[in-house]
PDB file of C-alpha atoms in Angstrom:
ATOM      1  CA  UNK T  13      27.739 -56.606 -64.133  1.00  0.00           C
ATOM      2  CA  UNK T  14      24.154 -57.680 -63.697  1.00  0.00           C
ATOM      3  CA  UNK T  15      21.888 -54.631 -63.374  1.00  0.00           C
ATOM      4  CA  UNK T  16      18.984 -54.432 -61.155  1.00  0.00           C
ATOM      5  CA  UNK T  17      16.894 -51.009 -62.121  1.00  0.00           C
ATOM      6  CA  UNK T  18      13.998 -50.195 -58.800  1.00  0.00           C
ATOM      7  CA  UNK T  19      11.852 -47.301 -59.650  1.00  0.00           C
ATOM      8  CA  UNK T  20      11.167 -44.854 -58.433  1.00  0.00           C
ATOM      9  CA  UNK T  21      13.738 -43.789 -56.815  1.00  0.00           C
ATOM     10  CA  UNK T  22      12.036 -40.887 -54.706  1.00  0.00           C
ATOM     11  CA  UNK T  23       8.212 -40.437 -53.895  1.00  0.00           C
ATOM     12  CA  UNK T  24       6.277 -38.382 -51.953  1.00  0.00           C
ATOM     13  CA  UNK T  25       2.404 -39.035 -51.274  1.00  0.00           C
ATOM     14  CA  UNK T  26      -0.313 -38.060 -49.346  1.00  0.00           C
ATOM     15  CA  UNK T  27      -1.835 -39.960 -46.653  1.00  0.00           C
ATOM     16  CA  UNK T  28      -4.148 -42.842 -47.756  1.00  0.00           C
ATOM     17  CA  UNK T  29      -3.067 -43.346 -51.408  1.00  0.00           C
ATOM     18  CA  UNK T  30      -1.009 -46.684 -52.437  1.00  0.00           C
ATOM     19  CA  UNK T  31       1.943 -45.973 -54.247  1.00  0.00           C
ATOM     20  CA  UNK T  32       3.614 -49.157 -56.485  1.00  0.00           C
ATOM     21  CA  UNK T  33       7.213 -49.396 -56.405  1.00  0.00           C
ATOM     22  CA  UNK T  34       9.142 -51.743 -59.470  1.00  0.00           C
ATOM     23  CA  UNK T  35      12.020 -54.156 -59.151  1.00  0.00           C
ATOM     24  CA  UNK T  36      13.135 -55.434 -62.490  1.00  0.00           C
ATOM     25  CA  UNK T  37      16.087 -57.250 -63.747  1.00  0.00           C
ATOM     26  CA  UNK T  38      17.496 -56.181 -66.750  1.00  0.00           C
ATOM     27  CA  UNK T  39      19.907 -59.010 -68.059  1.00  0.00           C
ATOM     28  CA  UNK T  40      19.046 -61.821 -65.950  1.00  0.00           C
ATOM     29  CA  UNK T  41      16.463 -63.907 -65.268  1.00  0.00           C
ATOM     30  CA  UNK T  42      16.013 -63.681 -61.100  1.00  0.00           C
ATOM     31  CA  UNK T  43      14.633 -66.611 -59.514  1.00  0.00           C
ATOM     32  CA  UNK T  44      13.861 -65.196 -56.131  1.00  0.00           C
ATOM     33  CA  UNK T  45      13.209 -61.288 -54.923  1.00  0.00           C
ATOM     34  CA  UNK T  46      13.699 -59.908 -51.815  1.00  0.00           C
ATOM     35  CA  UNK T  47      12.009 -56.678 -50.549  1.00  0.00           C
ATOM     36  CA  UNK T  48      14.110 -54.840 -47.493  1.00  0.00           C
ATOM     37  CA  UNK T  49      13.206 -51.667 -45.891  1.00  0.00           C
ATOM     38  CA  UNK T  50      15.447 -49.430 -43.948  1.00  0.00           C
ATOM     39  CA  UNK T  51      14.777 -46.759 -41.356  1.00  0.00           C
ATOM     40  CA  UNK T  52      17.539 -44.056 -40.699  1.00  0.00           C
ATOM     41  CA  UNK T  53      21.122 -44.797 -40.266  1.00  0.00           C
ATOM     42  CA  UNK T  54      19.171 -48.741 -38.968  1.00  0.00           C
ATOM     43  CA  UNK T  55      19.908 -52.146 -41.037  1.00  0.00           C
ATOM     44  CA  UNK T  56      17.850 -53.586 -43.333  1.00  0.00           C
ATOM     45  CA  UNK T  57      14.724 -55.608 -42.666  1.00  0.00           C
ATOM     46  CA  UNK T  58      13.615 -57.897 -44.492  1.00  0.00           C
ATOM     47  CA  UNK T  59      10.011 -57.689 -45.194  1.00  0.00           C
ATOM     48  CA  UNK T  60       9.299 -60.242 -47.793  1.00  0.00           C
ATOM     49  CA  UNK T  61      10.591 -63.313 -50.105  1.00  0.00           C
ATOM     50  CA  UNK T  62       9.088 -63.467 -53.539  1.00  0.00           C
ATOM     51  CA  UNK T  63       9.055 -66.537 -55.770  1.00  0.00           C
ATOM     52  CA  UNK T  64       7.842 -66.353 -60.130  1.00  0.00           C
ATOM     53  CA  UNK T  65       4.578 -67.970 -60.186  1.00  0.00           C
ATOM     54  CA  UNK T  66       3.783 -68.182 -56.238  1.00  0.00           C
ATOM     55  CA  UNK T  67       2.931 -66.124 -53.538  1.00  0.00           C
ATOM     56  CA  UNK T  68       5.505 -64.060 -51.283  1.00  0.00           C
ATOM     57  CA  UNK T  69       6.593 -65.075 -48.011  1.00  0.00           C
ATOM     58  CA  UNK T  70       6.461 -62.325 -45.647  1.00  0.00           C
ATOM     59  CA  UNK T  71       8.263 -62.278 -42.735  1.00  0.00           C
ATOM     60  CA  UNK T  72       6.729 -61.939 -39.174  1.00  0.00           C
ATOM     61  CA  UNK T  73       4.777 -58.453 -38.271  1.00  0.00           C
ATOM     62  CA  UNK T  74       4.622 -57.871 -41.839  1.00  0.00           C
ATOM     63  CA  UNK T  75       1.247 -56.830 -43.085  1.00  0.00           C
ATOM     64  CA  UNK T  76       0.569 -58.672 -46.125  1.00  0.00           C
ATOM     65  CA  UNK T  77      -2.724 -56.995 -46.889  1.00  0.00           C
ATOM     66  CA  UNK T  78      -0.831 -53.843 -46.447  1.00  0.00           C
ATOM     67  CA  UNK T  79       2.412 -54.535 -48.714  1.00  0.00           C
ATOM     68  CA  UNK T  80       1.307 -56.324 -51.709  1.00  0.00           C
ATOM     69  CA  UNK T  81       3.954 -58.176 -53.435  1.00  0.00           C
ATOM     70  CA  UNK T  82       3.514 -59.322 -56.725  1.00  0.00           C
ATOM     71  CA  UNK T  83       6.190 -61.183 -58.697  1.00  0.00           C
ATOM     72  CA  UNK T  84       4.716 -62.062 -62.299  1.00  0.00           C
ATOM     73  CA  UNK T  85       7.425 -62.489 -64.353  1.00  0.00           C
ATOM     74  CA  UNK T  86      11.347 -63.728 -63.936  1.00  0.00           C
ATOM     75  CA  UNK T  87      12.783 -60.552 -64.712  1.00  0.00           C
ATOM     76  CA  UNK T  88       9.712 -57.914 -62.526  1.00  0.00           C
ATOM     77  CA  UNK T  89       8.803 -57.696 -59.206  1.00  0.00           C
ATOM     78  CA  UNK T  90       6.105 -54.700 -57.314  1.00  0.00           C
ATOM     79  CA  UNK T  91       6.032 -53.707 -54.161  1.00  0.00           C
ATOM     80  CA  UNK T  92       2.478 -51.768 -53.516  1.00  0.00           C
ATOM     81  CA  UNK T  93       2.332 -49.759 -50.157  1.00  0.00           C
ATOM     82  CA  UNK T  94      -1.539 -49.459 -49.716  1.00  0.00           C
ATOM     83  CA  UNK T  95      -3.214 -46.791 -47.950  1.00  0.00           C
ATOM     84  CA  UNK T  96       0.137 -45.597 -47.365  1.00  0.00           C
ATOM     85  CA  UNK T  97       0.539 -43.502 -43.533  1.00  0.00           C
ATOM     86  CA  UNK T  98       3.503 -41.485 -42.308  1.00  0.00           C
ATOM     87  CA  UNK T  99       4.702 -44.547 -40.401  1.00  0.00           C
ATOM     88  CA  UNK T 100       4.846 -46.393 -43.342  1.00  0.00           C
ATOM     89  CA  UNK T 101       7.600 -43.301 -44.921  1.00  0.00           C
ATOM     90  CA  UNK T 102      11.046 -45.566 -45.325  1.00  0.00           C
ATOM     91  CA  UNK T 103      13.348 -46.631 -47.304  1.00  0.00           C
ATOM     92  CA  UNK T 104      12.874 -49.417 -49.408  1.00  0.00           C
ATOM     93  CA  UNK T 105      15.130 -51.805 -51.354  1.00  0.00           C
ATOM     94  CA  UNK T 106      14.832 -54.801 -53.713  1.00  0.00           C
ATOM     95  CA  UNK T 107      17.736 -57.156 -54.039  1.00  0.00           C
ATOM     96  CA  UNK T 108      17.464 -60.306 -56.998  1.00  0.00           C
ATOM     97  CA  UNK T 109      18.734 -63.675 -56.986  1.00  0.00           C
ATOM     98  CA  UNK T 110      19.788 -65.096 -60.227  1.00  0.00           C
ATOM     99  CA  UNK T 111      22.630 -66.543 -63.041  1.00  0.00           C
ATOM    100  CA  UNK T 112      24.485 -63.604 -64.601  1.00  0.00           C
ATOM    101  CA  UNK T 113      25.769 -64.461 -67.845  1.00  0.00           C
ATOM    102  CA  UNK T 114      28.111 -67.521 -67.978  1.00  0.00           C
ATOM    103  CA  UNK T 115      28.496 -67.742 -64.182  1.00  0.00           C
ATOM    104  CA  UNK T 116      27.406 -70.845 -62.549  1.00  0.00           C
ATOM    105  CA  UNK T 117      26.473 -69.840 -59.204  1.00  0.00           C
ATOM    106  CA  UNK T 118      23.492 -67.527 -58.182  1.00  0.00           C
ATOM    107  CA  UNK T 119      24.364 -64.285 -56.898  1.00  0.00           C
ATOM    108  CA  UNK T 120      22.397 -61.515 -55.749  1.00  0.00           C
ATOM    109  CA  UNK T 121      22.129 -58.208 -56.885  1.00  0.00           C
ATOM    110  CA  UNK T 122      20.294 -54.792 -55.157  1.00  0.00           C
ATOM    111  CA  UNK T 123      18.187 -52.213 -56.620  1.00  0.00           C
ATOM    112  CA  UNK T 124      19.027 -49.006 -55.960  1.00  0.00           C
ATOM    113  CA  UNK T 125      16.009 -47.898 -53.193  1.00  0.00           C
ATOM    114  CA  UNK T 126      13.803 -45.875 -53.221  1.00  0.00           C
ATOM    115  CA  UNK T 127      13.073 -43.360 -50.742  1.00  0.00           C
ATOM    116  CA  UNK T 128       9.186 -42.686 -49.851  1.00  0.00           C
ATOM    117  CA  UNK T 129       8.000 -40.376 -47.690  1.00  0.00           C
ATOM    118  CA  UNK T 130       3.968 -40.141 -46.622  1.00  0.00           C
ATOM    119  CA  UNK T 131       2.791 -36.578 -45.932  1.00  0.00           C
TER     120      UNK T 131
ATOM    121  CA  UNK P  26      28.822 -40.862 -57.104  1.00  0.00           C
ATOM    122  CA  UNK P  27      29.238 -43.528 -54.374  1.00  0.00           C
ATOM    123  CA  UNK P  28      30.065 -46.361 -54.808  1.00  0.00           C
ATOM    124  CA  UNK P  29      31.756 -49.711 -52.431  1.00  0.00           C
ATOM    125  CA  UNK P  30      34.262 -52.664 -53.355  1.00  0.00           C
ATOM    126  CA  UNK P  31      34.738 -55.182 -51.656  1.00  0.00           C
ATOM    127  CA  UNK P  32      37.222 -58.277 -52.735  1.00  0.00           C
ATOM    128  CA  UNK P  33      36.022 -61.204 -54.359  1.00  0.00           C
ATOM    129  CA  UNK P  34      35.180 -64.235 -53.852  1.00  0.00           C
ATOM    130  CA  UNK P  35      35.195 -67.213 -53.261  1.00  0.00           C
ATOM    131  CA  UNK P  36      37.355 -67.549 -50.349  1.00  0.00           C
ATOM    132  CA  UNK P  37      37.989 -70.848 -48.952  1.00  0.00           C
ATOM    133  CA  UNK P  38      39.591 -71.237 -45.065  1.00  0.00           C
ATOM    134  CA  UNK P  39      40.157 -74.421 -42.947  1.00  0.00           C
ATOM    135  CA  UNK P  40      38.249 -73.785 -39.522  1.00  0.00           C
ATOM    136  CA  UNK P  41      40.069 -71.729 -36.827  1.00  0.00           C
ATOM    137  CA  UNK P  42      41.552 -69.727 -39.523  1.00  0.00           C
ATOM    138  CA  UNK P  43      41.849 -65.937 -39.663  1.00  0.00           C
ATOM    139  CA  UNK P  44      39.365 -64.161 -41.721  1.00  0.00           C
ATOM    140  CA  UNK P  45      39.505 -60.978 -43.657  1.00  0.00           C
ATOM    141  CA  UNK P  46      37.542 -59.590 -46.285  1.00  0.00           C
ATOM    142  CA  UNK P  47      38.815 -56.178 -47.583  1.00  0.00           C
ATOM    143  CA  UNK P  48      35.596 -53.475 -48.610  1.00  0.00           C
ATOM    144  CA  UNK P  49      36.762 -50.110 -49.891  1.00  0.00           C
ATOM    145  CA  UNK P  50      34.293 -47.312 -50.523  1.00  0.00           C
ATOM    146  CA  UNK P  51      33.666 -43.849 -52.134  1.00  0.00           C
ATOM    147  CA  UNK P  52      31.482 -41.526 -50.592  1.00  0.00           C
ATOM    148  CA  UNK P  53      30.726 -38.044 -51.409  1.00  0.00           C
ATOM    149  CA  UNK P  54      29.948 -37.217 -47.240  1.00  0.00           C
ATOM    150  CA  UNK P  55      30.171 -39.525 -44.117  1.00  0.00           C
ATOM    151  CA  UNK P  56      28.097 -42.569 -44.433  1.00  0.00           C
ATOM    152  CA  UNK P  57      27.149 -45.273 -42.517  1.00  0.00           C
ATOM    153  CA  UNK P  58      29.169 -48.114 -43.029  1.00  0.00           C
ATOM    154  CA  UNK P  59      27.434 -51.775 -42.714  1.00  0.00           C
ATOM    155  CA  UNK P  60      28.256 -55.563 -43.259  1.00  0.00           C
ATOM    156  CA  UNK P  61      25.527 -58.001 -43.966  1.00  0.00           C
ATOM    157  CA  UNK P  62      25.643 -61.641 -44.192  1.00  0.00           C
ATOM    158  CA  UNK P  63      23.487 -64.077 -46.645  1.00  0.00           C
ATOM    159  CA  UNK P  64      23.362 -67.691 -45.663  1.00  0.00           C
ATOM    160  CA  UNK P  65      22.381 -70.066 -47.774  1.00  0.00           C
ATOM    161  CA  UNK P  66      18.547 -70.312 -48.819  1.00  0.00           C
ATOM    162  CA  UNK P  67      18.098 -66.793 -46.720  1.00  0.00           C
ATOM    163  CA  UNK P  68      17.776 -63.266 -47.088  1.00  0.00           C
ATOM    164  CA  UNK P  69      20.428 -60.517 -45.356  1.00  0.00           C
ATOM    165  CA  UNK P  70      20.921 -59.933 -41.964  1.00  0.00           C
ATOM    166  CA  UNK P  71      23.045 -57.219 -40.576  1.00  0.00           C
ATOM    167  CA  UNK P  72      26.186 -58.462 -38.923  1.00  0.00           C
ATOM    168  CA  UNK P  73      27.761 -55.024 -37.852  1.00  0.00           C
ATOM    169  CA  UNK P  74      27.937 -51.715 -38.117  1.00  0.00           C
ATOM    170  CA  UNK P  75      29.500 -48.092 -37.923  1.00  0.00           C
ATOM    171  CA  UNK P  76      28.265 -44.973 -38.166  1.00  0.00           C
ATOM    172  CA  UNK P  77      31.036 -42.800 -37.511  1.00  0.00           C
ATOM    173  CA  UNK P  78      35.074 -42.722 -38.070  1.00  0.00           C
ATOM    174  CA  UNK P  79      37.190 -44.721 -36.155  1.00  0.00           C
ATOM    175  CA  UNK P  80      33.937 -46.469 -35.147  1.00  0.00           C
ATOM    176  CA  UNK P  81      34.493 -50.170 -34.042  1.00  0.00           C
ATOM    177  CA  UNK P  82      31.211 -52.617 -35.424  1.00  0.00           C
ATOM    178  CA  UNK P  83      31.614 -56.374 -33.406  1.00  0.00           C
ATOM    179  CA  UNK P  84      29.163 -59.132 -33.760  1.00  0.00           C
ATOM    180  CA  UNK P  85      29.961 -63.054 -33.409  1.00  0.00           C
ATOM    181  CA  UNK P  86      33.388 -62.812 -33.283  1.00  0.00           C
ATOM    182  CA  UNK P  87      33.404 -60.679 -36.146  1.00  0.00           C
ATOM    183  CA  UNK P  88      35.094 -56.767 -36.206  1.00  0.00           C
ATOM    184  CA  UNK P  89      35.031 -54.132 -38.656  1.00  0.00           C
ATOM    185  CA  UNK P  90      36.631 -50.741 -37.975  1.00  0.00           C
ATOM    186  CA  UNK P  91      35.240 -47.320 -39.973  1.00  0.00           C
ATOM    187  CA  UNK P  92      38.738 -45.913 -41.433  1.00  0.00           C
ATOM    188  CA  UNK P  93      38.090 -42.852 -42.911  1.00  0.00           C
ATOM    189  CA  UNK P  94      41.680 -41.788 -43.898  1.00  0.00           C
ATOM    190  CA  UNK P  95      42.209 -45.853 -46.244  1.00  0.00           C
ATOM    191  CA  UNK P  96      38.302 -45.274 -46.768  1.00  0.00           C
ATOM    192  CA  UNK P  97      37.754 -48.705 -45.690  1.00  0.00           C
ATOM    193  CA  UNK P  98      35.321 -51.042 -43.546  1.00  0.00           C
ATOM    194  CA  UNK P  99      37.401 -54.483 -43.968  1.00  0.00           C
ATOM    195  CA  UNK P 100      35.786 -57.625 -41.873  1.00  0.00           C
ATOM    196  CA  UNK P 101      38.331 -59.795 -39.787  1.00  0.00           C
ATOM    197  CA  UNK P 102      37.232 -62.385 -37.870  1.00  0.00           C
ATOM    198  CA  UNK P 103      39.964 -64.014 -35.420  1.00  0.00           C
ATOM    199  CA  UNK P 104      38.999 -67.924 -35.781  1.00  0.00           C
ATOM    200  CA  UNK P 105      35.935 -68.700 -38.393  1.00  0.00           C
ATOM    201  CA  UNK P 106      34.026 -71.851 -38.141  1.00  0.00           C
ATOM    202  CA  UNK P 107      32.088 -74.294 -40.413  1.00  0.00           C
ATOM    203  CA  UNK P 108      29.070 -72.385 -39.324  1.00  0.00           C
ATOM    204  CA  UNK P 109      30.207 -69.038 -40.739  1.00  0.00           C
ATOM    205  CA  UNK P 110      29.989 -70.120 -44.335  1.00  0.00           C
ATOM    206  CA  UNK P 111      28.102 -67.532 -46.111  1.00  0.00           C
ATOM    207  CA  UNK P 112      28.157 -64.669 -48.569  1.00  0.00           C
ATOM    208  CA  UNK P 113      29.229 -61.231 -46.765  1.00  0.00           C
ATOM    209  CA  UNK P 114      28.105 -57.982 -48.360  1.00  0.00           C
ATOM    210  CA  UNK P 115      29.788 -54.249 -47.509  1.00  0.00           C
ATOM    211  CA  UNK P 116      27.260 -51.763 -47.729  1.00  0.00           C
ATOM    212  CA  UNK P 117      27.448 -47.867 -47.600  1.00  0.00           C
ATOM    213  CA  UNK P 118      24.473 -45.727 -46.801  1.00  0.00           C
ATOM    214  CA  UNK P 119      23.902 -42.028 -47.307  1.00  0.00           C
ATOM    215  CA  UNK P 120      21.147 -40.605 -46.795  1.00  0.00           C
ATOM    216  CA  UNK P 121      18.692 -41.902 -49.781  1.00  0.00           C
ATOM    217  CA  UNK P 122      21.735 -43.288 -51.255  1.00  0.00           C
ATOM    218  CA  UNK P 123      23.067 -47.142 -50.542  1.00  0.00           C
ATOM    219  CA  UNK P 124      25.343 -49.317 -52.234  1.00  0.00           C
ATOM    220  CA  UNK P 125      26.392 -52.312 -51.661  1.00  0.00           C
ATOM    221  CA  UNK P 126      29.658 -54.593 -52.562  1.00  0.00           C
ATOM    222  CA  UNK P 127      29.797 -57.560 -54.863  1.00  0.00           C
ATOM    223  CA  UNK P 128      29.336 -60.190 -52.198  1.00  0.00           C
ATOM    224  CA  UNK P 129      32.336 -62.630 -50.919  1.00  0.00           C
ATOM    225  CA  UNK P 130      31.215 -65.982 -50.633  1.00  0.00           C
ATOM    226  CA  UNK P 131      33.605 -67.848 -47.487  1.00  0.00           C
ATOM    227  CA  UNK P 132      33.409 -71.473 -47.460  1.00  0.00           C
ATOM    228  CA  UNK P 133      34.849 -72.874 -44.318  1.00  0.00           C
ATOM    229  CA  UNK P 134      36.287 -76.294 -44.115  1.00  0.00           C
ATOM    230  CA  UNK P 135      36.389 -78.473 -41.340  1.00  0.00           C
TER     231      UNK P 135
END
């Protein structure tokens, strides 16, 4: 099946420094990213919609100046946490919408997370 | 590792009819168990939930019971409408760990 890679999948950082996290797709071409992020044993919220080519769509109470979302390519998406804080420490998760192989209908497909915690 | 399964799609109902979609998982401990729902042109929302055996997740109509001993988390829903067309997604979480199904797409008919 269509593979989503999201690195990394763990990181720890100090207080104040932006960490980057990457959402490709490795044998599709995804149309549309979505970046989700997940507090304990809580659902997912969605924080933003990413489009190739156009700027994200954040949903509302998401800082945009604070989680950068850059889509440049069909296949690469980044998430950048800047001047990360404790309260920012989650769990984050990409999903990708796209045409695997012969199929006809867009699906979507999830990264595996990645875990950051802000010291 | 972990890992869920959930039946696929598409499934196709006439409106008022009884809905289930069967989601299996594998799970090294006891996660939490979770349904989402996509609908068309938006991103996932949760539907319901369970954190615990035996645990009973309801939302809209919609029921999903946390069987430990089948290792399942199948959705019913008692009478779907138009309105519930969508893709549903099964989704296991634990700790940093979470998987989710396949996706079911339901297309309900009037």
């Amino acid at each position: 099946g269509a593979v989503v890679s999201q690195h990394p999948s763990r990181v720890i950082c100090k207080s104040g420094t932006s960490v980057k996290i990457e959402c490709r797709s490795l044998d599709f071409q995804a149309t549309t990213m979505f970046w989700y992020r997940q507090f304990p044993k809580q659902s997912l919220m969605l924080m933003a919609t990413s489009n190739e080519g156009s700027k994200a769509t954040y949903e509302q109470g998401v800082e945009k100046d604070k989680f950068l979302i850059n889509h440049a390519s069909l296949t690469l998406s980044t998430l950048t946490v800047t001047s990360a804080h404790p309260e920012d420490s989650s769990f984050y998760i990409c999903s990708a919408r796209g045409r695997y192989g012969e199929q006809s209908e867009e699906k979507l497909f999830f990264g595996s997370g990645t875990q950051l915690s802000v010291l | 590792g972990n890992s869920v399964t959930q039946m696929e799609g598409p499934v196709t109902l006439s409106e008022e009819a009884f809905l289930t979609i069967n989601c299996t998982y594998t799970a090294t401990g006891y996660p939490s168990l979770f349904w989402y729902v996509q609908y068309p042109g938006e991103g996932l929302q949760l539907l319901l939930k369970a954190t615990k055996a035996d645990d009973k997740g309801s939302n809209k109509g919609f029921e999903a019971t946390y069987r430990k001993e089948t290792t399942s988390f199948h959705l019913e829903k008692g009478s779907v409408q138009v309105s519930d067309s969508a893709v549903y997604f099964c989704a296991l979480r634990e700790d940093n760990d979470m998987r989710f199904g396949a996706g079911t797409r339901l297309t309900v008919k009037p």
